[in-house]
mmCIF file of C-alpha atoms in Angstrom:
data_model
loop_
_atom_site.group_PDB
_atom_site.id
_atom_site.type_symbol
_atom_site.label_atom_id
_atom_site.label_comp_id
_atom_site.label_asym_id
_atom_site.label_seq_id
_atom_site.Cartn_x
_atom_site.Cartn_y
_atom_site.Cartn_z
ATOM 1 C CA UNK A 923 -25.278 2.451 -2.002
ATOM 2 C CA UNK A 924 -27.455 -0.108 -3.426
ATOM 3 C CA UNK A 925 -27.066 -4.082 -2.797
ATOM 4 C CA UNK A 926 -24.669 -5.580 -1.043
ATOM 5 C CA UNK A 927 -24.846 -8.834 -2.316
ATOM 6 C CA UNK A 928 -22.146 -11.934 -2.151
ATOM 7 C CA UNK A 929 -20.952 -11.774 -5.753
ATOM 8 C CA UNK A 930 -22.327 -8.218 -7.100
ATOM 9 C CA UNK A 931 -19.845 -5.812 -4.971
ATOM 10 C CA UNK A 932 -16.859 -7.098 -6.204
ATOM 11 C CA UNK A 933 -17.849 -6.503 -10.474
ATOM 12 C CA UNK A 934 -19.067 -2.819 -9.070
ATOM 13 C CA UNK A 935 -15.286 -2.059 -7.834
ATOM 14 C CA UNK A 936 -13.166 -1.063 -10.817
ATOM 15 C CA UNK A 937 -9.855 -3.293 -11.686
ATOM 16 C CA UNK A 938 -6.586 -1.980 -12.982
ATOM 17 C CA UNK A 939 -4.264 -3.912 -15.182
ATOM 18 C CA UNK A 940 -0.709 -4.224 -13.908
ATOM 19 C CA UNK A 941 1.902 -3.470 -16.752
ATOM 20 C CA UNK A 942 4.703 -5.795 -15.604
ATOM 21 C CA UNK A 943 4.176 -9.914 -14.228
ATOM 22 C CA UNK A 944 0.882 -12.086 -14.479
ATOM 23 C CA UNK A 945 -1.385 -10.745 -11.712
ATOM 24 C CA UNK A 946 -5.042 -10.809 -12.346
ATOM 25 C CA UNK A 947 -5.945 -6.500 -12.986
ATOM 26 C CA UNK A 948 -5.572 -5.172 -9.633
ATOM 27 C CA UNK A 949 -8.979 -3.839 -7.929
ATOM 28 C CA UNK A 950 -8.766 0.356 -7.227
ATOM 29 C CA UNK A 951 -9.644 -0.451 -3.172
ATOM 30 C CA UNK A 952 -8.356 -2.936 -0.907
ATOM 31 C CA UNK A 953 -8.234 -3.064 2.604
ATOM 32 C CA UNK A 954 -5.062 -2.629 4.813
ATOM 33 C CA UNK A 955 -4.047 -4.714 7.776
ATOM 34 C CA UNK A 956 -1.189 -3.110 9.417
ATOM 35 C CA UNK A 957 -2.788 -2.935 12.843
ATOM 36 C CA UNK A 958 -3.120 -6.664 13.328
ATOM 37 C CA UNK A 959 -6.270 -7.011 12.106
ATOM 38 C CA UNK A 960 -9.068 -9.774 13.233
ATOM 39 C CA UNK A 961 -10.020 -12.778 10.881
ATOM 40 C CA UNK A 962 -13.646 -11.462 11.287
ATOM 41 C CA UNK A 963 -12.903 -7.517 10.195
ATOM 42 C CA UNK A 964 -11.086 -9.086 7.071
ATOM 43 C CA UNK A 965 -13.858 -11.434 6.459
ATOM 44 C CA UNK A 966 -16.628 -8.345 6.751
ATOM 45 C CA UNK A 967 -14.209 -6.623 4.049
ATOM 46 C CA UNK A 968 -14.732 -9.347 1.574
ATOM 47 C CA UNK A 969 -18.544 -9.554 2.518
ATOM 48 C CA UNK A 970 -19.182 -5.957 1.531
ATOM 49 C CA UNK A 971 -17.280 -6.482 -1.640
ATOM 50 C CA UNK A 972 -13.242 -6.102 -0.909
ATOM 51 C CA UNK A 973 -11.114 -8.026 -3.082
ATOM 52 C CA UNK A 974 -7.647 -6.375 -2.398
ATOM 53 C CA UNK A 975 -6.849 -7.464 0.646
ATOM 54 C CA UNK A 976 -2.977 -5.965 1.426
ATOM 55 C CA UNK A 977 -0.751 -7.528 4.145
ATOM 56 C CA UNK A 978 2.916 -8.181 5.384
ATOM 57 C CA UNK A 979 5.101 -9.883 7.208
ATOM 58 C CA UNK A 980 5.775 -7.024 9.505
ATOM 59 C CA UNK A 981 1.824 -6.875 10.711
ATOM 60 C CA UNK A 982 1.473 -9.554 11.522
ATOM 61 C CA UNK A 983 -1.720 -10.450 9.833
ATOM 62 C CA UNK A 984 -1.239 -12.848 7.547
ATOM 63 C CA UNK A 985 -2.570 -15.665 9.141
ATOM 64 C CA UNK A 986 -5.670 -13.263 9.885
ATOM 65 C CA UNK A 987 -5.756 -12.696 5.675
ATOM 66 C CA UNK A 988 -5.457 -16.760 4.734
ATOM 67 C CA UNK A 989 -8.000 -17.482 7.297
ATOM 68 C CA UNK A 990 -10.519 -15.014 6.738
ATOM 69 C CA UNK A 991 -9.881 -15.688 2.704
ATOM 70 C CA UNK A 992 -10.303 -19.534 3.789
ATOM 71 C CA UNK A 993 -13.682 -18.762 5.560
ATOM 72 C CA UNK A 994 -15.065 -16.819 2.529
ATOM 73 C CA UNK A 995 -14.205 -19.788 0.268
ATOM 74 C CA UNK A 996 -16.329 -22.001 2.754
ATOM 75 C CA UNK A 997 -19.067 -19.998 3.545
ATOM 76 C CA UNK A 998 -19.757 -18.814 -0.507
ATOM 77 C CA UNK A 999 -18.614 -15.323 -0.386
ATOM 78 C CA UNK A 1000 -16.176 -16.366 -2.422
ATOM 79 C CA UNK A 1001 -16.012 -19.084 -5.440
ATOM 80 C CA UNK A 1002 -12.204 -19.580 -4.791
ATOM 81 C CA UNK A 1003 -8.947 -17.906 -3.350
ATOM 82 C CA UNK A 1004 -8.854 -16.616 -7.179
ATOM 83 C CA UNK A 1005 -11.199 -13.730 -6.570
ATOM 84 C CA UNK A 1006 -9.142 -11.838 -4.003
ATOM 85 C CA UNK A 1007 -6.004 -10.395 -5.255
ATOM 86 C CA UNK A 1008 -3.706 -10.667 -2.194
ATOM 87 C CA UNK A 1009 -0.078 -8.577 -1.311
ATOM 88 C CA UNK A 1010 1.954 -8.663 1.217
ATOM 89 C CA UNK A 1011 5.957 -7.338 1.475
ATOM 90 C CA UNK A 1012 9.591 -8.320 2.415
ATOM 91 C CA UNK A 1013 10.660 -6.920 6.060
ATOM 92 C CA UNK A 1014 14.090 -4.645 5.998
ATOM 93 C CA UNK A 1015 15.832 -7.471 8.061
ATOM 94 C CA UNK A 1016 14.690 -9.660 5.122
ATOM 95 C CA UNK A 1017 16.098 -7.234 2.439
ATOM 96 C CA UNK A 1018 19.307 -9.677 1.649
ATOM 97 C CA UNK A 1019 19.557 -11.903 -1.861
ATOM 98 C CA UNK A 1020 19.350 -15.378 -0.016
ATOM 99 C CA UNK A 1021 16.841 -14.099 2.424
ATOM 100 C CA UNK A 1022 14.209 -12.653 -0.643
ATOM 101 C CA UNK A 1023 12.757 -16.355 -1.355
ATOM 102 C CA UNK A 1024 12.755 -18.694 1.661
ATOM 103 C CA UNK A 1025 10.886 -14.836 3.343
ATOM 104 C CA UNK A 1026 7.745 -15.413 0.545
ATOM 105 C CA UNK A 1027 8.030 -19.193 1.824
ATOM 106 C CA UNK A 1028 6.962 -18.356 5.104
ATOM 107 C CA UNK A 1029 4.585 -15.338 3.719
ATOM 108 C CA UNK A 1030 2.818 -18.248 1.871
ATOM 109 C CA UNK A 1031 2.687 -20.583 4.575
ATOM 110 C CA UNK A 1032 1.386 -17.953 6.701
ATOM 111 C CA UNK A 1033 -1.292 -17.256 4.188
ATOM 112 C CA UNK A 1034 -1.828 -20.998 3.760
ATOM 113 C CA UNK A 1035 -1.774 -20.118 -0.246
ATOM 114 C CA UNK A 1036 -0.051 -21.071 -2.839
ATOM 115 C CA UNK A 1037 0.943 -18.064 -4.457
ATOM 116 C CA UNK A 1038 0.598 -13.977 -3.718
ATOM 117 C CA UNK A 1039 -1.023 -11.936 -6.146
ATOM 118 C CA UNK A 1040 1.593 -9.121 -5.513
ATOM 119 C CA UNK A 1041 4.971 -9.058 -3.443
ATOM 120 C CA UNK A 1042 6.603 -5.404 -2.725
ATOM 121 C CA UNK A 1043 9.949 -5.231 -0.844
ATOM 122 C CA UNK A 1044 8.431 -2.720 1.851
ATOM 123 C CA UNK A 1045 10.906 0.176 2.494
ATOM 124 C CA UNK A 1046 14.139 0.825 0.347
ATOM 125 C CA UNK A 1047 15.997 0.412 3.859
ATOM 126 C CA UNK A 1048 18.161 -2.902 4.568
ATOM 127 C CA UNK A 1049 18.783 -4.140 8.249
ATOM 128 C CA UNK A 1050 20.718 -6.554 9.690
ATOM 129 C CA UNK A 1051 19.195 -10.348 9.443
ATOM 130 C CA UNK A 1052 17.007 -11.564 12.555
ATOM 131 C CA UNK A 1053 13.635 -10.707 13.676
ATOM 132 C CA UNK A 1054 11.316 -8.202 13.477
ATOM 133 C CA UNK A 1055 11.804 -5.616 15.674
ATOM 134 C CA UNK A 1056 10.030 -1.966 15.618
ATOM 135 C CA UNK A 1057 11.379 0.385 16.260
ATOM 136 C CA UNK A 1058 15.007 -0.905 15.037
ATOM 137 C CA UNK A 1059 17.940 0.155 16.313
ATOM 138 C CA UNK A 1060 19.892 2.591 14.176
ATOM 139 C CA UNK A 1061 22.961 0.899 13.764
ATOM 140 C CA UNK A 1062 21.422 -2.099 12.465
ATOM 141 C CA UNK A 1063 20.319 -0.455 9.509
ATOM 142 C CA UNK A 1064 23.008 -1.954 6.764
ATOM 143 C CA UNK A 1065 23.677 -0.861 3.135
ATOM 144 C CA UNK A 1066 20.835 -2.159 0.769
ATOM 145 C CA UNK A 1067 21.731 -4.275 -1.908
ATOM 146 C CA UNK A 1068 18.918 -3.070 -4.767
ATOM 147 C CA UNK A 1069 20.580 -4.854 -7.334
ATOM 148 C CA UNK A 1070 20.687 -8.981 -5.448
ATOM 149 C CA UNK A 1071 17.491 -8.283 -3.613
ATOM 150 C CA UNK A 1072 15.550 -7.250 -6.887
ATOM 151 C CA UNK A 1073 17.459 -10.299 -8.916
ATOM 152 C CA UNK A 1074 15.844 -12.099 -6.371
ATOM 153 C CA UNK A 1075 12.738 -10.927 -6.854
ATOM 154 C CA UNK A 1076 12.157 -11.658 -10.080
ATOM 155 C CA UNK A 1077 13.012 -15.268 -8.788
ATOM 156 C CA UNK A 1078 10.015 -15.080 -6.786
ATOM 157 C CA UNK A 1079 7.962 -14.535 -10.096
ATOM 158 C CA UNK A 1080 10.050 -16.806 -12.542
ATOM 159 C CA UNK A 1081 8.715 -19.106 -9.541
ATOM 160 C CA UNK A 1082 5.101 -18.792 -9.887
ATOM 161 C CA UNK A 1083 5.291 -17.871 -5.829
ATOM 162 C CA UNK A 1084 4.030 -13.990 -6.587
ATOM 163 C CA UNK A 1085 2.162 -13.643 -9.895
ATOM 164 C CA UNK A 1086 3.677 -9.525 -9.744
ATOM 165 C CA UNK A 1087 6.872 -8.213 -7.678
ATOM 166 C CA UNK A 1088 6.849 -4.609 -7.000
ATOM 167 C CA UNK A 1089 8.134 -2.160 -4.488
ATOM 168 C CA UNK A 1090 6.728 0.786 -1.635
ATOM 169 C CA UNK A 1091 7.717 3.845 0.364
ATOM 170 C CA UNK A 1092 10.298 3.753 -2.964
ATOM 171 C CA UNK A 1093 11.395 7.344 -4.080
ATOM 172 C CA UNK A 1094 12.094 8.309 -7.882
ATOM 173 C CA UNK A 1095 15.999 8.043 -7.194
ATOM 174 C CA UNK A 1096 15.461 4.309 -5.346
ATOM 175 C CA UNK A 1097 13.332 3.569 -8.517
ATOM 176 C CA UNK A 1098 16.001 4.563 -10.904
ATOM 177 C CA UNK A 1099 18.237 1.999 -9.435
ATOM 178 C CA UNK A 1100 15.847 -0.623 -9.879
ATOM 179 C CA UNK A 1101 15.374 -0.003 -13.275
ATOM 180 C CA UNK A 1102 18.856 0.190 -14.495
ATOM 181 C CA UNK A 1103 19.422 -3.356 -14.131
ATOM 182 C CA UNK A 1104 15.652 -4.764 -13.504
ATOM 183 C CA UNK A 1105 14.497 -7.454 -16.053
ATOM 184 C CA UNK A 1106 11.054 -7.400 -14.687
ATOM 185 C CA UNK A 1107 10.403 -3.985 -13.839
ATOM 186 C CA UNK A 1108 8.485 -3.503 -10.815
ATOM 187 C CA UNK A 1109 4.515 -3.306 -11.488
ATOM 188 C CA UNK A 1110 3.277 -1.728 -8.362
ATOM 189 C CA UNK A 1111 5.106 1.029 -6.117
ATOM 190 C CA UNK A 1112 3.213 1.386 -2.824
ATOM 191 C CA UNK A 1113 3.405 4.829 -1.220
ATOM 192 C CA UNK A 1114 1.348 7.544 1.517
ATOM 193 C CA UNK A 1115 -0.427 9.541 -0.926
ATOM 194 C CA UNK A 1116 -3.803 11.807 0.011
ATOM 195 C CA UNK A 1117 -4.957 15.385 -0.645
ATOM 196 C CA UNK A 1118 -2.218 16.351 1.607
ATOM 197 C CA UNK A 1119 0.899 14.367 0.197
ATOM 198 C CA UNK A 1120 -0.170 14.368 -3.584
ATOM 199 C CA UNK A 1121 3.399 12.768 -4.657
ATOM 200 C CA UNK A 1122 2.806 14.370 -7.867
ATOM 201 C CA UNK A 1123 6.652 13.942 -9.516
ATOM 202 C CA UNK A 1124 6.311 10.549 -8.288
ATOM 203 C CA UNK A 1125 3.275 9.972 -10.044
ATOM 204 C CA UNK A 1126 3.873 11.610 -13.184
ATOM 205 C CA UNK A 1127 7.532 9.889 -13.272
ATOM 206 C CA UNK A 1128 6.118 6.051 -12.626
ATOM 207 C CA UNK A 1129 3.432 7.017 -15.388
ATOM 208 C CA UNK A 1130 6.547 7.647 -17.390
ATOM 209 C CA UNK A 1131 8.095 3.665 -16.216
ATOM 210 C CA UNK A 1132 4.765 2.147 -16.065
ATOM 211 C CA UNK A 1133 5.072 1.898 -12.605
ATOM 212 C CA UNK A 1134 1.349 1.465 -10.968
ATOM 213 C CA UNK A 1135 0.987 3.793 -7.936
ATOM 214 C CA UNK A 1136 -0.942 1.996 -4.829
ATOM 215 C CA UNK A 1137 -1.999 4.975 -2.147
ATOM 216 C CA UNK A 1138 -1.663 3.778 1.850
ATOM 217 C CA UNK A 1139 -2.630 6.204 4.365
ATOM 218 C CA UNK A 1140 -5.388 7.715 1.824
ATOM 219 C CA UNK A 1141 -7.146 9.451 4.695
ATOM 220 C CA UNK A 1142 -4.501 10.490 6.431
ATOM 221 C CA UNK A 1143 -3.751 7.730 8.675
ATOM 222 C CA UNK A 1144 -4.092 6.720 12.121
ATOM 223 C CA UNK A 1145 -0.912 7.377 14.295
ATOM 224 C CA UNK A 1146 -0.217 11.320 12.963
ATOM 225 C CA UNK A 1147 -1.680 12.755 15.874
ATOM 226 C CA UNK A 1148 1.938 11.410 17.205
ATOM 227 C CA UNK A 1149 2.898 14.355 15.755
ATOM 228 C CA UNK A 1150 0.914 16.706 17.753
ATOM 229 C CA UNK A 1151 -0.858 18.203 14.316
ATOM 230 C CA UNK A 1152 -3.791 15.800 14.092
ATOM 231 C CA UNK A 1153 -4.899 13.977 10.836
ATOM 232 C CA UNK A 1154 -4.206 16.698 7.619
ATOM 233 C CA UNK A 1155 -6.824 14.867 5.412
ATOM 234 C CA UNK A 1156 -10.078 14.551 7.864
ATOM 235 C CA UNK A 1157 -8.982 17.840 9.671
ATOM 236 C CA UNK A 1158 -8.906 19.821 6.123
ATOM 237 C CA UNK A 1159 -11.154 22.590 6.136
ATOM 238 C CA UNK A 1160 -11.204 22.100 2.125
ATOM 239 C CA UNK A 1161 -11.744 19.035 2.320
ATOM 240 C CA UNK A 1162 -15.168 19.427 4.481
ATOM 241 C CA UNK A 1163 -16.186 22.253 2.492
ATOM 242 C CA UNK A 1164 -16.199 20.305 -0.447
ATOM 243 C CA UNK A 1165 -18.082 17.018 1.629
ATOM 244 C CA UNK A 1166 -20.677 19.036 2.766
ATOM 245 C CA UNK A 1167 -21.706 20.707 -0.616
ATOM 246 C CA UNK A 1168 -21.450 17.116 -2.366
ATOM 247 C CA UNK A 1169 -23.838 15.597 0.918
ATOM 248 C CA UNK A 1170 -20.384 13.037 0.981
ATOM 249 C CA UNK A 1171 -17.756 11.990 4.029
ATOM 250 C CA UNK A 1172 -14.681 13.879 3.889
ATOM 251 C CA UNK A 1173 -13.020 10.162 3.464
ATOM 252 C CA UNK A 1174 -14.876 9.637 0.734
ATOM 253 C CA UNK A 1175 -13.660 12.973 -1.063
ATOM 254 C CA UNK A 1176 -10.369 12.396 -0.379
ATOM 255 C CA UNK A 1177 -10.660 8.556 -1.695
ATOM 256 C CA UNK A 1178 -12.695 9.588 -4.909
ATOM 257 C CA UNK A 1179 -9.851 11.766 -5.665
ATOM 258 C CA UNK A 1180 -7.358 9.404 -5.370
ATOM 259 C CA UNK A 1181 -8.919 7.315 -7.976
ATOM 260 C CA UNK A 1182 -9.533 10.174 -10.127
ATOM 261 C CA UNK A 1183 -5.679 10.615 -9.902
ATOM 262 C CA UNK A 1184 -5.091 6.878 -11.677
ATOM 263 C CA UNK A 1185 -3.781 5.757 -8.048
ATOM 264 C CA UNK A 1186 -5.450 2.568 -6.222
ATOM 265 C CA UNK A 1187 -6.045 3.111 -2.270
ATOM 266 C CA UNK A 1188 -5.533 0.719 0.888
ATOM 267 C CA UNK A 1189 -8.006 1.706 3.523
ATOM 268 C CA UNK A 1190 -7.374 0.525 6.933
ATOM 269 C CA UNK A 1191 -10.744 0.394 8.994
ATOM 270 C CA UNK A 1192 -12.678 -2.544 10.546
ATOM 271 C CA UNK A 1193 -15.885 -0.871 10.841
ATOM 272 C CA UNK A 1194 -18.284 -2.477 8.352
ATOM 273 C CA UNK A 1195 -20.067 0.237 8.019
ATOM 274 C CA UNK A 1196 -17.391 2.659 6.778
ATOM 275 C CA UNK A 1197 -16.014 0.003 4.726
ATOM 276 C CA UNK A 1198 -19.458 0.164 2.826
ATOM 277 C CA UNK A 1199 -19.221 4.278 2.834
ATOM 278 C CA UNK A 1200 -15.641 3.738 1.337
ATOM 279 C CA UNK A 1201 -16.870 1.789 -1.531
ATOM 280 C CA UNK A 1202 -19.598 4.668 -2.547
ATOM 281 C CA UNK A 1203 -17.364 6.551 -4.285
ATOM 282 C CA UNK A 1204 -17.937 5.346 -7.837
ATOM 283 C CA UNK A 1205 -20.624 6.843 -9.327
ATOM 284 C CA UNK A 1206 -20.033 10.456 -8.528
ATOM 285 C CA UNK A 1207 -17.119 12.628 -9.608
ATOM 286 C CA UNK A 1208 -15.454 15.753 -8.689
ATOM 287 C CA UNK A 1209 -15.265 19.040 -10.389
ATOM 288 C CA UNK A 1210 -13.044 20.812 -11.845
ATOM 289 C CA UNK A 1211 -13.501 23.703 -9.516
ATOM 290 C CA UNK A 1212 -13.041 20.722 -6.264
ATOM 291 C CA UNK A 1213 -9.920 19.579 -7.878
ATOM 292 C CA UNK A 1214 -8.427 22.658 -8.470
ATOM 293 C CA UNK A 1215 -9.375 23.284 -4.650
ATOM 294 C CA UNK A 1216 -7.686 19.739 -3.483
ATOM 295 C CA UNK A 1217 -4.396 20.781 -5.612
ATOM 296 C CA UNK A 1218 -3.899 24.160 -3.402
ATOM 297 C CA UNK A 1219 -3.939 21.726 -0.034
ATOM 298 C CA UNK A 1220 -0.823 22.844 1.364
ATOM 299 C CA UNK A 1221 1.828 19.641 1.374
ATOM 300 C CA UNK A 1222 3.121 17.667 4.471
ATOM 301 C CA UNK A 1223 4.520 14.111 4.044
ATOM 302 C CA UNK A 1224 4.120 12.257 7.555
ATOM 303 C CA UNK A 1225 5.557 8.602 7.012
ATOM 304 C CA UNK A 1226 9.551 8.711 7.210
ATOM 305 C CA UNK A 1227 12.090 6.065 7.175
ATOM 306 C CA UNK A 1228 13.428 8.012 10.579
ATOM 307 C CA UNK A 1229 10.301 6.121 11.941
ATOM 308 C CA UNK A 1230 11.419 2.776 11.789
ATOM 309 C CA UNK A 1231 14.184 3.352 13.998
ATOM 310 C CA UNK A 1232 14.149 4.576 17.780
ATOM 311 C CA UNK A 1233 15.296 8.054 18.541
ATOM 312 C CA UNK A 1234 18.588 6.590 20.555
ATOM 313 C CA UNK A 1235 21.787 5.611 18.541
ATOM 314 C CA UNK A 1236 23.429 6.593 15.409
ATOM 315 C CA UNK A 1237 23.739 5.031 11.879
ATOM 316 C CA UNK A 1238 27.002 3.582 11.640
ATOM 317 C CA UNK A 1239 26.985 1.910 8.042
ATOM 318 C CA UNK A 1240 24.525 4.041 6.316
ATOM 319 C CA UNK A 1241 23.339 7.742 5.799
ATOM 320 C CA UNK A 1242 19.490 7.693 6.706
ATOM 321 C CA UNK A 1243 18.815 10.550 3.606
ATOM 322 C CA UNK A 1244 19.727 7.693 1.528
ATOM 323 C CA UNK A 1245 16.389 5.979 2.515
ATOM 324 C CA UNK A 1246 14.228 9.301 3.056
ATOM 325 C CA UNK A 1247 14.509 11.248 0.123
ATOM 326 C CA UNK A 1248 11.393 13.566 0.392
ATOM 327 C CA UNK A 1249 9.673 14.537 -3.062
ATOM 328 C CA UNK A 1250 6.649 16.565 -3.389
#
């Protein structure tokens, strides 16, 4: 894949510029952290050229992200916390108005920065205030108020405390609400998208709003073989049919056509190795008879709202298709 130098990876990944807020262009790979993930497996990210590095309060690894980001700025990998753009996201027992600021407070301190690059509210799903528990319990879950929470926001911006504010796991419909009364629309909505969940309404309808579409989950993820199916995207016969005529990784396939779809992809891995193997995807392209292939995939969408909360108990305040609208 060539060098591997400090400073050259990061020019050789492409960077996106966000429509809406003052974020630096947003690199088109970044690396995930929602299994708690180790200062050192961050800090091997940003040595083989990662400069998206995505986080939240619900993982867990923040302090992992401002420490590894810390160490990089120290040992030269990095001139200054400047060259990593860094998001993390508001918790569902975070999603009330007075909560929305004081919650980046503590992101930030976590981080030991002074400001996030991006800040998503993570799931259009409110809870009750306290802490984080997973799974919740079903009658916790509260109405969501889109309208104070997204005022609040844009506070977080007018603030200089997150340079963008977007949103994730947010449907067209939970969109729409947003932007009826938004004043900053939202520059970034987060959401699983591979070969086997193309969200293509989604895509073509932030397009539309100038919405930015951020892929998690691009290869499939690591906690489907819960449901007794195994992993859709490194299980696809199509996809391995295509790998093995192009001499690529099915992951890389499946991540080179993400990009090719306009979206930008979190990876989750902490092999340094396959970080490097998920960064060779740009300087070869699909074609037209591969794409075609990838758009017959039949669809499945995996992540659900339903997860968040245990199986026991019932919804008392809200109606759970309210957060779990499925589009394809």
């Amino acid at each position: 894949m060539g060098s591997l130098g400090n400073a050259a990876p990061a020019a050789a990944v492409p960077e996106v510029a966000l429509r809406s807020g003052n974020a630096r262009p947003i690199p088109a790979v970044g690396m995930g952290t929602a299994v708690a993930a180790p200062m050192n497996a961050v800090l091997a990210a940003i040595e083989v050229g990662f400069r998206h590095l995505d986080t939240a309060s619900m993982y867990g690894s923040e302090r992992s992200v401002g420490e590894a980001v810390a160490a990089a700025v120290r040992r030269g990998l990095l001139a200054s916390r400047e060259e990593v753009f860094v998001t993390s996201k508001l918790w569902s027992t975070q999603c009330h108005p007075d909560l929305v600021v004081p919650s980046l407070r503590e992101t930030l301190r976590n981080l030991q920065m002074e400001y996030l690059d991006l800040y998503l509210i993570h799931w259009p799903v409110c809870m009750k205030p306290g802490p984080i528990a997973f799974p919740a319990k079903k009658e916790d879950a509260v109405p969501f108020d889109f309208e104070g929470v997204w005022r609040a926001m844009e506070e977080c911006q007018r603030l200089g405390l997150a340079k963008a504010i977007g949103v994730s796991n947010f449907t067209t419909e939970h969109l729409g609400k947003i932007l009826a009364f938004a004043t900053i629309p939202p520059a970034v909505n987060q959401v699983e998208l591979n070969p086997v969940w193309q969200q293509r309404k989604l895509r073509a309808y932030c397009a539309d709003k100038g919405i930015h579409v951020v892929a998690y989950s691009p290869l499939g993820g690591q906690d489907w073989s819960r449901t007794g199916e195994g992993n859709g995207v490194l299980g696809s016969k199509v996809l391995a049919e295509i790998a093995r005529r192009r001499g690529k990784t099915i992951a890389q396939v499946s991540l080179r056509w993400i990009y090719e779809q306009g979206v930008t992809w979190i990876v989750k891995s902490f092999n340094k190795e396959r970080l490097k193997q998920n960064l060779d995807i740009f300087d070869w392209k699909l074609t037209e008879e591969d794409r075609h292939k990838i758009s017959q995939i039949p669809q499945k969408k995996y992540v659900t709202a339903a997860a968040l909360f245990s199986t026991e108990g019932e919804f008392t305040s809200v109606n759970l298709a309210d957060m779990d609208i499925v589009e394809e």
